[in-house]
Coordinates of C-alpha atoms in Angstrom, one line a residue:
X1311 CA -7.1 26.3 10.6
X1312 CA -9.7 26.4 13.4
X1313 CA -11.9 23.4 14.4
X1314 CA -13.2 20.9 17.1
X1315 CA -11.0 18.2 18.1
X1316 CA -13.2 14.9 17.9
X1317 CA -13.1 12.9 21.0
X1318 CA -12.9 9.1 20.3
X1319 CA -13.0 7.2 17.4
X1320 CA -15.7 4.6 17.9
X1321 CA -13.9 1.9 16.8
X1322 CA -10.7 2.5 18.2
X1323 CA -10.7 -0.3 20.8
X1324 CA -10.8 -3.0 18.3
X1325 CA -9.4 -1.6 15.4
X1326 CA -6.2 1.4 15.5
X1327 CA -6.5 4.4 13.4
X1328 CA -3.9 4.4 10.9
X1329 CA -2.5 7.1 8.2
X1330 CA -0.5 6.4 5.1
X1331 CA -0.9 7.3 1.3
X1332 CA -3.7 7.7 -0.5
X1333 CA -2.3 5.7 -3.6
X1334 CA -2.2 2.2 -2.9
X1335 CA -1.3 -0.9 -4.4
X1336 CA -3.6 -4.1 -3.5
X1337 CA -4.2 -6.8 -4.9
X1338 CA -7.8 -8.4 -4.9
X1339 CA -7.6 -10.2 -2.0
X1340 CA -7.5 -6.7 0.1
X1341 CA -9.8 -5.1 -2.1
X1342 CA -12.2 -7.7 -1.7
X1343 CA -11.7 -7.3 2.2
X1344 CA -12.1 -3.6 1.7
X1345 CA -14.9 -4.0 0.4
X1346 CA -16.9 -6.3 2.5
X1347 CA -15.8 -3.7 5.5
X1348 CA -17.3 -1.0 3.8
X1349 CA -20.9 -2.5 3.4
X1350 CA -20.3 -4.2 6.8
X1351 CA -19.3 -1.2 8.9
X1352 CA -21.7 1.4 8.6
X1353 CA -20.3 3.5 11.5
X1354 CA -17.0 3.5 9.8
X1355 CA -18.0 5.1 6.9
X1356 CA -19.9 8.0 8.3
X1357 CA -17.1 8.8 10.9
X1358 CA -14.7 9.0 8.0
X1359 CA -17.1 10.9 6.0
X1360 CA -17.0 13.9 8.6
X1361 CA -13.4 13.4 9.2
X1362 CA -10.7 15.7 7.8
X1363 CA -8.6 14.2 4.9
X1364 CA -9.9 10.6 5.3
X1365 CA -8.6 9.4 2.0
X1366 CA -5.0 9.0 4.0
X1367 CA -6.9 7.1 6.8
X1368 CA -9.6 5.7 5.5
X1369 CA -8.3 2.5 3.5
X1370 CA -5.1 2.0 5.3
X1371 CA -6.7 2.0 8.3
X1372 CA -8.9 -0.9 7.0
X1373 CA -6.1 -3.0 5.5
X1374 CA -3.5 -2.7 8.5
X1375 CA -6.0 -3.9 10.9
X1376 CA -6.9 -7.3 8.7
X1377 CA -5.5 -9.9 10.1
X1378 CA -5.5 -11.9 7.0
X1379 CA -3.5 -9.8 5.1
X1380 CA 0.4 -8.7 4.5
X1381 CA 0.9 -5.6 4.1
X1382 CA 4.0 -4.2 2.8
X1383 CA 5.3 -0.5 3.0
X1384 CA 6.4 -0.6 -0.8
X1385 CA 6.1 2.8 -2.8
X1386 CA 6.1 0.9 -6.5
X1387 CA 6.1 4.4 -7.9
X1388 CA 8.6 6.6 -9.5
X1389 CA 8.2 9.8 -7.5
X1390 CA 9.9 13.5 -8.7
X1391 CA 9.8 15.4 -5.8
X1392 CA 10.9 19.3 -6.7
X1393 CA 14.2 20.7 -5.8
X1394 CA 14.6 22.8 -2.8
X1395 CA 11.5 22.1 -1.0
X1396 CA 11.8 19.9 1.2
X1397 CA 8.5 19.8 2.3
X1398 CA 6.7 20.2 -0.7
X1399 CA 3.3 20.3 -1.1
X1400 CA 2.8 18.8 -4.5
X1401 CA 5.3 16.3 -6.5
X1402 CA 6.9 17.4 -9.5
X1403 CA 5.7 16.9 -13.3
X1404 CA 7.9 14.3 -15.3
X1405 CA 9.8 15.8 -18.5
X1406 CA 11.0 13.3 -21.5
X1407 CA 14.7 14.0 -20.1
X1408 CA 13.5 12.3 -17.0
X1409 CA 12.0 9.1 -18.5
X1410 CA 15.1 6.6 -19.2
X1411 CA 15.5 7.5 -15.4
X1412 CA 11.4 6.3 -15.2
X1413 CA 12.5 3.4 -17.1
X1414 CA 15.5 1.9 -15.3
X1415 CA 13.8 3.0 -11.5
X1416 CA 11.5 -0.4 -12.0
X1417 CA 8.7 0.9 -10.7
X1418 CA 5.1 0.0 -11.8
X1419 CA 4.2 3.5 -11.9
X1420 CA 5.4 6.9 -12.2
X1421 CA 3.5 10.6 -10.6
X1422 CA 3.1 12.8 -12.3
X1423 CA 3.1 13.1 -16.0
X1424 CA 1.3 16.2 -17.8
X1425 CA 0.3 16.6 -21.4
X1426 CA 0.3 20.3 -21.1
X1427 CA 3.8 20.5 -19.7
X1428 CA 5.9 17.9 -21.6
X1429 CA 3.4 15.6 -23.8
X1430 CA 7.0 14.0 -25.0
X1431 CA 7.3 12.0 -22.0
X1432 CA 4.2 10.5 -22.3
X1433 CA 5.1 9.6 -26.2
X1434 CA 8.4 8.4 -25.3
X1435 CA 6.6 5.9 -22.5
X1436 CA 4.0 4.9 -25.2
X1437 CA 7.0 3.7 -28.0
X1438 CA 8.3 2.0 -24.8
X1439 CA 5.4 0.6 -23.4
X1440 CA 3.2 -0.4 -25.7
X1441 CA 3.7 -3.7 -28.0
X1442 CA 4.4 -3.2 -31.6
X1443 CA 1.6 -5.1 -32.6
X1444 CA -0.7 -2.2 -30.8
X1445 CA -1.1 0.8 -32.9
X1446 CA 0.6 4.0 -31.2
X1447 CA -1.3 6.7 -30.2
X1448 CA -1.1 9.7 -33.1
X1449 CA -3.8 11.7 -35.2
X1450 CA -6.6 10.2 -36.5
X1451 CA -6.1 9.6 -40.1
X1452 CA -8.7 11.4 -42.1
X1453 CA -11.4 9.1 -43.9
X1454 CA -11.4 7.9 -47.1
X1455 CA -13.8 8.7 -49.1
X1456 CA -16.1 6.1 -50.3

């Protein structure tokens, strides 16, 4: 890939550039401080919009350097990575086989699930998932007629 290098970040001398996943988990408290960045920091946002993949700068960048906040390096995601790659582009798609291991991992989440390739997997975490009292998802029942 050819480019220009961008000399300086304008903000770097009160606030480190930092890289990390674009899927995080906050809570309020750090989206609310997000947030009042964004609409208070102008120059951030239009030096990140001409930056190169920002999305795995641009919030972590914004969390790490608040003082007022923890920040943990915690995944909370089920993650299939595909076998014999190890420097895979893409994550692997989740089959039903997979999903007790899902289910006993803990996490809060799991990447990536696809209708088109397995739609059992995402059955099998509905039935799981979803309380008994909440109708499962299925096919619309046709209407009665009146």
């Amino acid at each position: 890939m050819l480019g220009l290098r961008r000399w300086g970040l304008p903000f770097a001398d009160r606030m480190p550039l930092q890289g990390g996943r674009q899927m995080l988990t906050i809570n309020a408290k750090a989206l609310r401080a997000a947030l009042r960045f964004v609409d208070e920091s102008p120059s951030y946002v239009a030096w990140m919009r001409a930056s190169f993949i920002p999305d795995e700068s641009f919030f972590t960048t914004i969390l790490a350097n608040a003082a007022d906040l923890k920040i943990a390096n915690q995944v909370q995601r089920f993650i299939k990575w595909p076998r014999g790659h190890a420097h895979a582009a893409s994550v692997a798609v989740i089959t039903a086989d997979e999903i007790p291991e899902v289910l006993r991992s803990g996490a809060p989440f799991a990447l990536k699930l696809d209708s088109r390739v397995d739609a059992r997997a995402l059955d099998m975490l509905d039935a799981q998932l979803l309380p008994s009292s909440v109708p499962k998802p299925g096919p619309e029942p046709d209407p009665k007629p009146i």
